[in-house]
Short mmCIF file of C-alpha atoms in Angstrom, two decimals:
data_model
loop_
_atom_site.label_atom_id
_atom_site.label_comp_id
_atom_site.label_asym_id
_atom_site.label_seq_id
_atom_site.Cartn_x
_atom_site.Cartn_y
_atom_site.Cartn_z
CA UNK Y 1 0.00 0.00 0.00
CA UNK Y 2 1.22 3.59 -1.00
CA UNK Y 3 3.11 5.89 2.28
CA UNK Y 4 0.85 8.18 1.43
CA UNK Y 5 -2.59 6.92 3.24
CA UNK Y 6 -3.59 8.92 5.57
CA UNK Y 7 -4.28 6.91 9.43
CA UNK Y 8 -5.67 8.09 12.19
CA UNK Y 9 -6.61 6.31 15.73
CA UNK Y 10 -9.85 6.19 17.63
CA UNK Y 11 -8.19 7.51 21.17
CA UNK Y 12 -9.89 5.45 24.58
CA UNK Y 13 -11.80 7.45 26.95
CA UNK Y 14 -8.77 7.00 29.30
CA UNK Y 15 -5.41 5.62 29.39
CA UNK Y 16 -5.17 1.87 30.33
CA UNK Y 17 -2.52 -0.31 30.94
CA UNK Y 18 -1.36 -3.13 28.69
CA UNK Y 19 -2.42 -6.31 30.43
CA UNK Y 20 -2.54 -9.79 29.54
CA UNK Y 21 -2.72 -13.33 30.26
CA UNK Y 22 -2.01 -16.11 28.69
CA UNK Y 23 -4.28 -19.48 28.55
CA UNK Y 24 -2.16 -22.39 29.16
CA UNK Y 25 -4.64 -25.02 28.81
CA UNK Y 26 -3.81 -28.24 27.01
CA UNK Y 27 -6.77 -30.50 26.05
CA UNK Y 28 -6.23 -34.28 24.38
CA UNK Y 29 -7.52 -33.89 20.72
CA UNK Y 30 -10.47 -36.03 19.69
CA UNK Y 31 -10.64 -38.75 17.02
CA UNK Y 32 -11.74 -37.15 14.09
CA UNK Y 33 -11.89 -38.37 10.35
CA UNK Y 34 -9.28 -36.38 8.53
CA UNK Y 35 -8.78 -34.10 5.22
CA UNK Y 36 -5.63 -32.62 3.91
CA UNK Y 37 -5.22 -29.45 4.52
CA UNK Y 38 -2.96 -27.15 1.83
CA UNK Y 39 -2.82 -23.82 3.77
CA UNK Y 40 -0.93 -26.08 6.84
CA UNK Y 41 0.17 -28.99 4.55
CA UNK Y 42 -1.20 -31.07 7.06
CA UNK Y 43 -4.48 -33.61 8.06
CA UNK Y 44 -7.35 -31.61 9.73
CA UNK Y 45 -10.50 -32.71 11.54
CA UNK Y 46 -13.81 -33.62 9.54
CA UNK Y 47 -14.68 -30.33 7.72
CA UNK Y 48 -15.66 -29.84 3.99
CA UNK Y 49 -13.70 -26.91 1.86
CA UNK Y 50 -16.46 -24.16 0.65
CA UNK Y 51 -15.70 -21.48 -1.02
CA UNK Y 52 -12.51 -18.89 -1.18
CA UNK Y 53 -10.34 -21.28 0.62
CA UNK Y 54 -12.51 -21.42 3.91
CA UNK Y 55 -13.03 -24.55 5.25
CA UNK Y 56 -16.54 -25.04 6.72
CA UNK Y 57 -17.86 -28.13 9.39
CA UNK Y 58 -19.26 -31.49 8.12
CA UNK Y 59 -23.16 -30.75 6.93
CA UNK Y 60 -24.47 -32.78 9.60
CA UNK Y 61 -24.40 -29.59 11.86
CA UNK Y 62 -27.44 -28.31 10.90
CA UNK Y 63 -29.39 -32.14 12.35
CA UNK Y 64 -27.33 -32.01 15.59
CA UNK Y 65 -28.50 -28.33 16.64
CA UNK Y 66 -32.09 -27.94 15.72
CA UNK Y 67 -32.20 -31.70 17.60
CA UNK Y 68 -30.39 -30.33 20.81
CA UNK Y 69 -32.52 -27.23 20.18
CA UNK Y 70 -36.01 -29.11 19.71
CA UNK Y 71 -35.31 -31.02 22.68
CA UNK Y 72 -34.37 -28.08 24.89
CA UNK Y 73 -37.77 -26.55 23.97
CA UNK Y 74 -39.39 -29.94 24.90
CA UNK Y 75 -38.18 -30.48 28.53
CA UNK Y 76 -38.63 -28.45 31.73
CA UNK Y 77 -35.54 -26.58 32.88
CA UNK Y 78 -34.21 -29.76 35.12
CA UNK Y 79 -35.78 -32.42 32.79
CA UNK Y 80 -33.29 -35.01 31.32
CA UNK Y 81 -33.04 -32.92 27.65
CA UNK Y 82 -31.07 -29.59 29.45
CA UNK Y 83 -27.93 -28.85 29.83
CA UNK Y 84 -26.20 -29.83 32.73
CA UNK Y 85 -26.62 -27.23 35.72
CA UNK Y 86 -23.02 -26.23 35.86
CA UNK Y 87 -23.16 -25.18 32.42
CA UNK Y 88 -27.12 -24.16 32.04
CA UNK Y 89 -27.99 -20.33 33.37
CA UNK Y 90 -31.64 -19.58 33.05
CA UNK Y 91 -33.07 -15.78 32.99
CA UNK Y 92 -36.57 -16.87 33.25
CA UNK Y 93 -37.62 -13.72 35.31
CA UNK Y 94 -37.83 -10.18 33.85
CA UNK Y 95 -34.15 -8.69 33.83
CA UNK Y 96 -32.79 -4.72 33.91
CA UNK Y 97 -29.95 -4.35 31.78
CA UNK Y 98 -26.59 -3.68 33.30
CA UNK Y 99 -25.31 -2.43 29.48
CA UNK Y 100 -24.29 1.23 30.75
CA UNK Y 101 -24.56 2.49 27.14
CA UNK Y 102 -27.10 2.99 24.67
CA UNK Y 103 -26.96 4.74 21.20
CA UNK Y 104 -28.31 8.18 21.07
CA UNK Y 105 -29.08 10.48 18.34
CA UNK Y 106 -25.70 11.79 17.89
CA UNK Y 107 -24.19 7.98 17.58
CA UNK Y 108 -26.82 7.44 15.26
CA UNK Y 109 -25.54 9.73 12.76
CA UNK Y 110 -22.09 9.44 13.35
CA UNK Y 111 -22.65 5.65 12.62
CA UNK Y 112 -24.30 7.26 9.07
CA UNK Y 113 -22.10 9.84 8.33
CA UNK Y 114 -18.56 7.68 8.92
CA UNK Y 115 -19.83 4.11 8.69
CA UNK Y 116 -18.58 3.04 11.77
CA UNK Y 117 -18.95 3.81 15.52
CA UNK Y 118 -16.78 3.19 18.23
CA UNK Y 119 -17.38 2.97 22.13
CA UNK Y 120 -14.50 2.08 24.70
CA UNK Y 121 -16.52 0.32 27.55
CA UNK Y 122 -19.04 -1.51 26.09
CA UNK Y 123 -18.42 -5.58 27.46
CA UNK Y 124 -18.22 -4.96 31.35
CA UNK Y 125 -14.72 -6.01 32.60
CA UNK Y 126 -15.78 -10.01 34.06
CA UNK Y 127 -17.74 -10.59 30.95
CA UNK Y 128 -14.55 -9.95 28.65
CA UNK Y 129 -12.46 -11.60 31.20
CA UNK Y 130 -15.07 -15.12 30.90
CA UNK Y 131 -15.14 -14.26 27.03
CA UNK Y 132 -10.99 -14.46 27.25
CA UNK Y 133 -10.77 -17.90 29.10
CA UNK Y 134 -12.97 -19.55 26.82
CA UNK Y 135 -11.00 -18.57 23.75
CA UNK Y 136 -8.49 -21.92 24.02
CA UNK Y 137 -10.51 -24.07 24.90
CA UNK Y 138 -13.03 -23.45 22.46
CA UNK Y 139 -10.39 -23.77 19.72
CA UNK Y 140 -9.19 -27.28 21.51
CA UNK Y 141 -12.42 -28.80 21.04
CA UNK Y 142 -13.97 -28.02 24.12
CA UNK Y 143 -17.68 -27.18 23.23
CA UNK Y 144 -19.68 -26.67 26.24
CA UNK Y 145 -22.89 -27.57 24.20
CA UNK Y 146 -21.43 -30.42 22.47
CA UNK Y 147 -22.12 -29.17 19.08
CA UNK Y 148 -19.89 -28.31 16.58
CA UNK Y 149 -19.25 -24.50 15.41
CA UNK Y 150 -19.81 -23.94 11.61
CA UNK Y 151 -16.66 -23.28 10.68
CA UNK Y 152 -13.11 -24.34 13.01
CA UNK Y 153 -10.16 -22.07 11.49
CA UNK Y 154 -7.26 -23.69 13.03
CA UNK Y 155 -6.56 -26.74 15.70
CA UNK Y 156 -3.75 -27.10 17.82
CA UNK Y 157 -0.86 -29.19 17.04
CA UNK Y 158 -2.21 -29.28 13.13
CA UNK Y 159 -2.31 -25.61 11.97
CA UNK Y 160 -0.11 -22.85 11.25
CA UNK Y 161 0.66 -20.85 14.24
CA UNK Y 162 0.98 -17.64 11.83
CA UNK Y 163 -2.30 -17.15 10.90
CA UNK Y 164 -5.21 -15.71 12.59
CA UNK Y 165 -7.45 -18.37 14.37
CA UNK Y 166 -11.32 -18.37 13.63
CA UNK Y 167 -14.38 -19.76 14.80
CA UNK Y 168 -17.94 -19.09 13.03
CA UNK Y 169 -20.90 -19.59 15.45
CA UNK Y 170 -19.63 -20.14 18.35
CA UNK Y 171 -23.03 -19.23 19.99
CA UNK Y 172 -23.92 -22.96 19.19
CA UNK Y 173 -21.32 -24.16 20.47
CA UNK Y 174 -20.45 -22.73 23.89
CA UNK Y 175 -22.52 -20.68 26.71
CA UNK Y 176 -20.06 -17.87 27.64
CA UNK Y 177 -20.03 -16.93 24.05
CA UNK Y 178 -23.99 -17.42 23.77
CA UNK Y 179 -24.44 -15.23 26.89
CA UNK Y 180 -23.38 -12.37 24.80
CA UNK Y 181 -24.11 -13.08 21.62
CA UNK Y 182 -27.92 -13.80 22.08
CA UNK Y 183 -28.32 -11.13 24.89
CA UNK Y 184 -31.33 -9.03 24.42
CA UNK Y 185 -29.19 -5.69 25.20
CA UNK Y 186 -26.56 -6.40 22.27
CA UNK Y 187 -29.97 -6.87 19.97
CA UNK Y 188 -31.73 -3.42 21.69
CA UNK Y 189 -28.32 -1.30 20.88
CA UNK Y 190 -28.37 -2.59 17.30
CA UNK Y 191 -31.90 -2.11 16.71
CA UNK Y 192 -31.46 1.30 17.82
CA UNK Y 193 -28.60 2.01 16.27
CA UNK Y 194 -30.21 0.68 12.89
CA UNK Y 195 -33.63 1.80 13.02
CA UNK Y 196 -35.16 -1.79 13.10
CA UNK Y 197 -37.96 -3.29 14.92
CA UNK Y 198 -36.01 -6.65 16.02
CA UNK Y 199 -32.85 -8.16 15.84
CA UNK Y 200 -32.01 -11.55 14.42
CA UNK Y 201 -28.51 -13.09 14.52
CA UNK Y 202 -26.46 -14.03 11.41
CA UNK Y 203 -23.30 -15.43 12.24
CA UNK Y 204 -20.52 -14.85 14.98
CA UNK Y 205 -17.28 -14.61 14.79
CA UNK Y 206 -14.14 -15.27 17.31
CA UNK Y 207 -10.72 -14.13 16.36
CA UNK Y 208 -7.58 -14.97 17.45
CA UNK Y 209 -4.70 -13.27 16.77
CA UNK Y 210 -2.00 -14.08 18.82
CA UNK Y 211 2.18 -12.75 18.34
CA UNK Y 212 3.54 -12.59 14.69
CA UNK Y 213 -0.06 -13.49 13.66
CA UNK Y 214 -0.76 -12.51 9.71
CA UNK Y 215 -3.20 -9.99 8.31
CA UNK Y 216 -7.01 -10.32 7.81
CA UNK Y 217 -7.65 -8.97 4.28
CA UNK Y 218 -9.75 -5.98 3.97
CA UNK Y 219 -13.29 -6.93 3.11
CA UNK Y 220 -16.87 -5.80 3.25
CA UNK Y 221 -19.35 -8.01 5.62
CA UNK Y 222 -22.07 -7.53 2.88
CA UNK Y 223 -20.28 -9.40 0.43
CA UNK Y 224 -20.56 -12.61 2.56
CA UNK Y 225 -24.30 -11.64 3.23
CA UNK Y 226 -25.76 -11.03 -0.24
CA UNK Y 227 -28.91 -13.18 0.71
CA UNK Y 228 -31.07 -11.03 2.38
CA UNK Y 229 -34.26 -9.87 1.70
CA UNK Y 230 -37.02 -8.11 3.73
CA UNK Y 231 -40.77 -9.52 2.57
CA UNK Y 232 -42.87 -8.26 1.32
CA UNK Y 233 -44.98 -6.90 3.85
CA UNK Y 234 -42.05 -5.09 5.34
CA UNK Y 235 -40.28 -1.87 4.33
CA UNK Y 236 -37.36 -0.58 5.16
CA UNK Y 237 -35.69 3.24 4.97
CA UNK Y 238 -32.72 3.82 3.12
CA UNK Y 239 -29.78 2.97 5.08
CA UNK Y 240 -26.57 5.22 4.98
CA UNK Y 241 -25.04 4.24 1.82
CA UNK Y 242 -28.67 5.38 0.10
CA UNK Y 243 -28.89 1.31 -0.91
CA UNK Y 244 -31.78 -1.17 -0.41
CA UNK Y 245 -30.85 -4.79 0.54
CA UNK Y 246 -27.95 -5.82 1.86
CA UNK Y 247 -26.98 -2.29 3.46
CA UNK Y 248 -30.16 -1.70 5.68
CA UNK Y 249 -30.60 -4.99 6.74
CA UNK Y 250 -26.83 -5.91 8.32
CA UNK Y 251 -24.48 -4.27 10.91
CA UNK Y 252 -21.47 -6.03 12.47
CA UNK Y 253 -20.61 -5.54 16.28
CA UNK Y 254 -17.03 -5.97 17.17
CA UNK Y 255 -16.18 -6.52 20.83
CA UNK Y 256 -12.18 -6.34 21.81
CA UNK Y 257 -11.48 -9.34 24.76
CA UNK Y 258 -8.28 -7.74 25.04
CA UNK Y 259 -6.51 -4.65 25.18
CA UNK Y 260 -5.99 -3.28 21.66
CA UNK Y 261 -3.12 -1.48 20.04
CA UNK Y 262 -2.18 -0.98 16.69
CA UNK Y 263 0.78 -2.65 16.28
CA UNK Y 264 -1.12 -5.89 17.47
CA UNK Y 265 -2.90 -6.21 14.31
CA UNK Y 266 -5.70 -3.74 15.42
CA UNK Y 267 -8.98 -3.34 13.59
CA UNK Y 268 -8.51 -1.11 10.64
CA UNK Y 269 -11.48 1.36 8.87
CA UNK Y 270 -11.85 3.19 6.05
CA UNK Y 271 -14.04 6.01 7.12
CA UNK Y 272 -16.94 6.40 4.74
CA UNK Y 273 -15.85 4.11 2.66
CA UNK Y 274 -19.27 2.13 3.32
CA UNK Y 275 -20.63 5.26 0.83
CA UNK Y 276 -18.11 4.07 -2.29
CA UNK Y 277 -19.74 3.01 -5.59
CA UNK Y 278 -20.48 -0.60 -5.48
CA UNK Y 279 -17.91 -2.93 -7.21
CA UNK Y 280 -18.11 -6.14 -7.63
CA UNK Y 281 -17.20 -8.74 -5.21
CA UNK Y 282 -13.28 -9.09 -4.33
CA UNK Y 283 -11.61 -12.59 -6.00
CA UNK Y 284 -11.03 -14.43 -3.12
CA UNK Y 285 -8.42 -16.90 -3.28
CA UNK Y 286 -5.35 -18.08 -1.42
CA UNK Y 287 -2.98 -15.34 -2.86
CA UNK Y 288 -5.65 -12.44 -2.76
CA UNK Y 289 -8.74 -13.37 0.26
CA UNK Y 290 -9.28 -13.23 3.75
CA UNK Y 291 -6.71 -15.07 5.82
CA UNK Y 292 -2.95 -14.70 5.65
CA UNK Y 293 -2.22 -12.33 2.58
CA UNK Y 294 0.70 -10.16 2.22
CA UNK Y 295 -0.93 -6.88 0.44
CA UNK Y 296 -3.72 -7.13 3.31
CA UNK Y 297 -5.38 -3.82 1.77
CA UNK Y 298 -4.71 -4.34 -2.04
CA UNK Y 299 -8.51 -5.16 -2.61
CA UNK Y 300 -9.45 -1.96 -0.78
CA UNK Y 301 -6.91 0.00 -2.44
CA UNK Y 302 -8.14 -1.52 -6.27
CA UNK Y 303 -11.99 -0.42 -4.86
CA UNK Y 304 -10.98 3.26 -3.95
CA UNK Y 305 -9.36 3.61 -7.49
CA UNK Y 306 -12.37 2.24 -9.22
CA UNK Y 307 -14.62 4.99 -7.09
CA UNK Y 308 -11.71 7.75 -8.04
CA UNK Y 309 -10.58 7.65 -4.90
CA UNK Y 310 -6.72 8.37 -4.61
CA UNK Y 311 -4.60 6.97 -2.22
CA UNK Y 312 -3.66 10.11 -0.20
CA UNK Y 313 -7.39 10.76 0.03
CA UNK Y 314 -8.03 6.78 1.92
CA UNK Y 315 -9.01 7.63 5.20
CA UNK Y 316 -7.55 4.41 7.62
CA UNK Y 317 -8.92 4.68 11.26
CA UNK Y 318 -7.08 2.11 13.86
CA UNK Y 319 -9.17 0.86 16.31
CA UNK Y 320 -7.44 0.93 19.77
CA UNK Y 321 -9.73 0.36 22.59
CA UNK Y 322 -9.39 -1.64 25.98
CA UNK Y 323 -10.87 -5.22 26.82
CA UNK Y 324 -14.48 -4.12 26.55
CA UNK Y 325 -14.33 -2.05 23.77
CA UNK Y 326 -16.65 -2.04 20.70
CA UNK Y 327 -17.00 -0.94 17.49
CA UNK Y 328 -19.88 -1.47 15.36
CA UNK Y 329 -19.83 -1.19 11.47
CA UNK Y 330 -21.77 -1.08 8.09
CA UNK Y 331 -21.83 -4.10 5.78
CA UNK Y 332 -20.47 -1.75 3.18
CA UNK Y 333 -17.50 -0.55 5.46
CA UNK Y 334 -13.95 -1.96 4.47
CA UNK Y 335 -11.97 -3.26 6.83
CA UNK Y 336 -9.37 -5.67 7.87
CA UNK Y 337 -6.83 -5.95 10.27
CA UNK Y 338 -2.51 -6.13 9.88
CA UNK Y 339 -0.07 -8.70 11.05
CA UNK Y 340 0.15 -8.45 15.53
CA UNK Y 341 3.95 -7.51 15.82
CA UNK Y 342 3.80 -7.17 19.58
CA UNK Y 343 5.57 -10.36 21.24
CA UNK Y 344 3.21 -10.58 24.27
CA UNK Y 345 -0.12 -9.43 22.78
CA UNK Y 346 -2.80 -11.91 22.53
CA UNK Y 347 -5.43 -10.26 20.34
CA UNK Y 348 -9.04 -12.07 20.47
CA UNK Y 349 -11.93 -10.73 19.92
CA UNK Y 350 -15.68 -11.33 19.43
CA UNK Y 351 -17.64 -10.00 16.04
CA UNK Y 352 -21.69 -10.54 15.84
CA UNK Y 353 -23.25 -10.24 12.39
CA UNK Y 354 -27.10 -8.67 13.09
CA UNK Y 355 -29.62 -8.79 10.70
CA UNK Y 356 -33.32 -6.87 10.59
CA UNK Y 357 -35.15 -9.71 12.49
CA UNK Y 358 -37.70 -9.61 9.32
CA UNK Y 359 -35.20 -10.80 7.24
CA UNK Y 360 -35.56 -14.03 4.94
CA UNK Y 361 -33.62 -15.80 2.43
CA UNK Y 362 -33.22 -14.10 -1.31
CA UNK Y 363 -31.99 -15.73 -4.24
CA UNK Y 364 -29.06 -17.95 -4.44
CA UNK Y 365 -28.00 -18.92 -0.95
CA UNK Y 366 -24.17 -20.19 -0.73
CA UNK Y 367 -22.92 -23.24 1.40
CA UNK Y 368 -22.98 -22.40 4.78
CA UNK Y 369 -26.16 -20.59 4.98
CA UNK Y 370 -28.07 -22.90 2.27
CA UNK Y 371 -27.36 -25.97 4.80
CA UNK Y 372 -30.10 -23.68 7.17
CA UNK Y 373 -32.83 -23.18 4.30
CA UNK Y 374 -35.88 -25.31 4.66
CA UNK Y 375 -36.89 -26.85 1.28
CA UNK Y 376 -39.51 -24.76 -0.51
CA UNK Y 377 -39.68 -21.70 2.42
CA UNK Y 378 -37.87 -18.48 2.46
CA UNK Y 379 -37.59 -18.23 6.28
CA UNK Y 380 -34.78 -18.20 8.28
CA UNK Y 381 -35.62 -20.23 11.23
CA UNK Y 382 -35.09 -19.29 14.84
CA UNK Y 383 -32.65 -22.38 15.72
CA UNK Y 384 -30.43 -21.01 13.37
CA UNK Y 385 -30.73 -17.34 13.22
CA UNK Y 386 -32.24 -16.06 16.81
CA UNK Y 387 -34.18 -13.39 17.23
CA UNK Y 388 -32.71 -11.69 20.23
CA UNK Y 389 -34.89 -8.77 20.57
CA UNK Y 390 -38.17 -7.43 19.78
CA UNK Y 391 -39.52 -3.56 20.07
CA UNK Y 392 -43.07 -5.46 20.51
CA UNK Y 393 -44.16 -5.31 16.48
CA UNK Y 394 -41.47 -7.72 14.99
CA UNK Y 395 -40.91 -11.45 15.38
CA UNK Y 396 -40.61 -12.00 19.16
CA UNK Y 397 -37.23 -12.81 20.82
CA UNK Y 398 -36.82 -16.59 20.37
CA UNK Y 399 -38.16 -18.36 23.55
CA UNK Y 400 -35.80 -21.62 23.61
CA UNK Y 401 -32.94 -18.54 24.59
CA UNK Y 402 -33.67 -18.54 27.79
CA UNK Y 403 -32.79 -22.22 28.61
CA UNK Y 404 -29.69 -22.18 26.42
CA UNK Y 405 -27.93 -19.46 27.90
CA UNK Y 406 -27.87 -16.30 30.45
CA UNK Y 407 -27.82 -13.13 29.11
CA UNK Y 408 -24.47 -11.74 30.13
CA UNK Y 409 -25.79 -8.04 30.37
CA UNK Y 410 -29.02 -9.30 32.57
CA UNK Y 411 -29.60 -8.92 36.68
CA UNK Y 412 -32.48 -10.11 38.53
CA UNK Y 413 -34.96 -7.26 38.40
#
């Protein structure tokens, strides 16, 4: 990328200190059947390749949730089909919030106007902290639900240690992650924040980035999300790009589990970039994609000189915001993250795709997501897309959430 970018920081509300830990926890890898792997050279666990190079779980997933799921929904709270009680925390009873923030008019159009909005004390401190822990484990294998995630970027012992580790949906497949994830005050903020009447989730994301890590490519969220629709009977206001689709109906929360700097591979915007013309999607391969290129930017850079954009006149904002932090952007924001050059900087992190809970499935739906489409229907079913909040005229917030998980922002009224 050219010297000439300009780069800017989003300053904390206060100085912190630079504190980590590091998990040290070594679980025995299961038997699993095995494919070869060419970004490792080496066997991984059952998972089938989809496309750009990703690598997505075996397509029995979708059986083994809405099972767990149905039976959930089917027994009392102590009855044989829940969770065990160490692992099971039920908000039955009405809950306040303890979220100390909520989007006001001004965030609103900031969040418009720059495509992006970022707050430094959103996750309180224990909830980041439970988050953290959770992080190796969950990449061992250790899936408090006993379900698979969707996708499983990287296993111990098998994978590069250079790359940046990723899980997809790892709501379904552990309850500190679901806590957050499905709470009913994430799904408020973003309904506010996006003018909608519910909140549905899409997919979640945990990163890993830990010392000498390699870049994320910059991308745009909507590009992975180009099956939404809104029926008929719905309408929806112009989002801040001025589109229909895709760019009303999505927004991506980021939430730091660690302190983050920018020379640990921090979270990188182009502000208003989520405005550009529209080009087509990026190739995504091994050499130009998402995980572990060298020219982390070049697709950004090729889509601001297709708008006439120069490269003195690319606006690149660093996130750096404590544990806690969040930042919340538009589908048609790029973004992507550089290579973590600190030595002792762990860099994980928790990302929620939201959708309008209205939302159902348009045209051509692509691996992942098509293995969640019931034959001949439209709708994208609760037990695989939640609804975790409703203003009172939407969908209502799925009820099966409740015995699943706590919701990590929720106290006993």
């Amino acid at each position: 990328p050219s010297t000439n970018l300009k780069s800017s920081t989003t300053p904390p509300s206060a100085a912190f200190k630079h504190t980590h830990t590091h998990p040290s926890i070594h679980h025995p890898h299961p038997a699993y059947d095995y494919h070869y792997d060419p970004l490792s050279s080496r066997m991984l666990p059952l998972v089938l390749r989809c496309g750009g190079g990703r690598f997505c779980s075996t397509p029995l997933l979708p059986l083994l949730i809405g099972t767990r799921l149905r039976r959930l929904r089917s027994t009392s709270p102590t009855g044989a089909g829940s969770p065990p009680e160490s692992r099971r925390h039920i908000c039955s009873t009405p809950a306040r919030s303890i979220l100390a923030w909520e989007p006001s008019d001004t965030d609103v159009l900031q969040f418009q106007r720059e495509g992006f909005l970022v707050k430094p004390d959103f996750l309180p401190t224990p909830v980041a902290s439970r988050c953290r822990e959770r992080v190796a484990p969950l990449f061992a294998g250790d899936f408090s639900t006993s379900v698979y995630p969707d996708e499983w970027h990287w296993r111990p012992g098998l994978s590069r240690d250079d790359v940046t580790r990723e899980i997809c949906n790892a709501w379904k497949s552990d309850h500190t992650f679901a806590s957050v994830v499905l709470s009913e005050s994430v799904g408020r903020v973003v309904a506010k924040l996006c003018g909608w009447p519910g909140t549905k989730i899409a997919q979640d994301d945990v990163f890993w980035k830990p010392p000498t890590a390699k870049a994320l490519g910059f991308h745009r969220d909507g590009d992975y999300f180009d099956f939404l629709k809104l029926p008929p009977s719905r309408s929806v206001v112009a989002g801040p790009g001025g589109r229909d689709g895709v760019g009303d109906l999505l927004i991506t929360c980021w939430m730091a589990l660690d302190d983050v700097y920018r020379d640990g591979g921090s979270l990188e915007y182009v502000r208003g970039s989520h405005k550009w013309p529209r080009t087509a999607r990026p190739v995504n391969t091994l050499s130009d994609g998402f995980h572990a290129i060298d020219d982390y930017r070049a697709p950004m850079l090729r889509a601001a000189a297709a708008a006439g954009i120069s490269d003195d006149h690319v606006d690149i904002v660093h996130v750096e915001v404590p544990a806690g932090g969040v930042a919340f952007h538009h589908p048609w924001m790029w973004h992507g993250s550089g290579q973590n050059k600190l030595p002792d900087n762990e860099r994980r992190a928790l990302a929620i795709h939201a959708i309008h809970s209205e939302c159902v499935f348009a045209g051509k739906v692509g691996y992942t997501f098509g293995r969640y489409k019931h034959r001949g229907s439209d709708e994208m079913h609760d037990d695989f897309f939640p609804t975790t909040f409703s203003d009172g005229t939407a969908r209502p917030r799925s009820p099966w959430i409740g015995d699943h998980c706590q919701d990590a922002f929720a106290r006993a009224g």
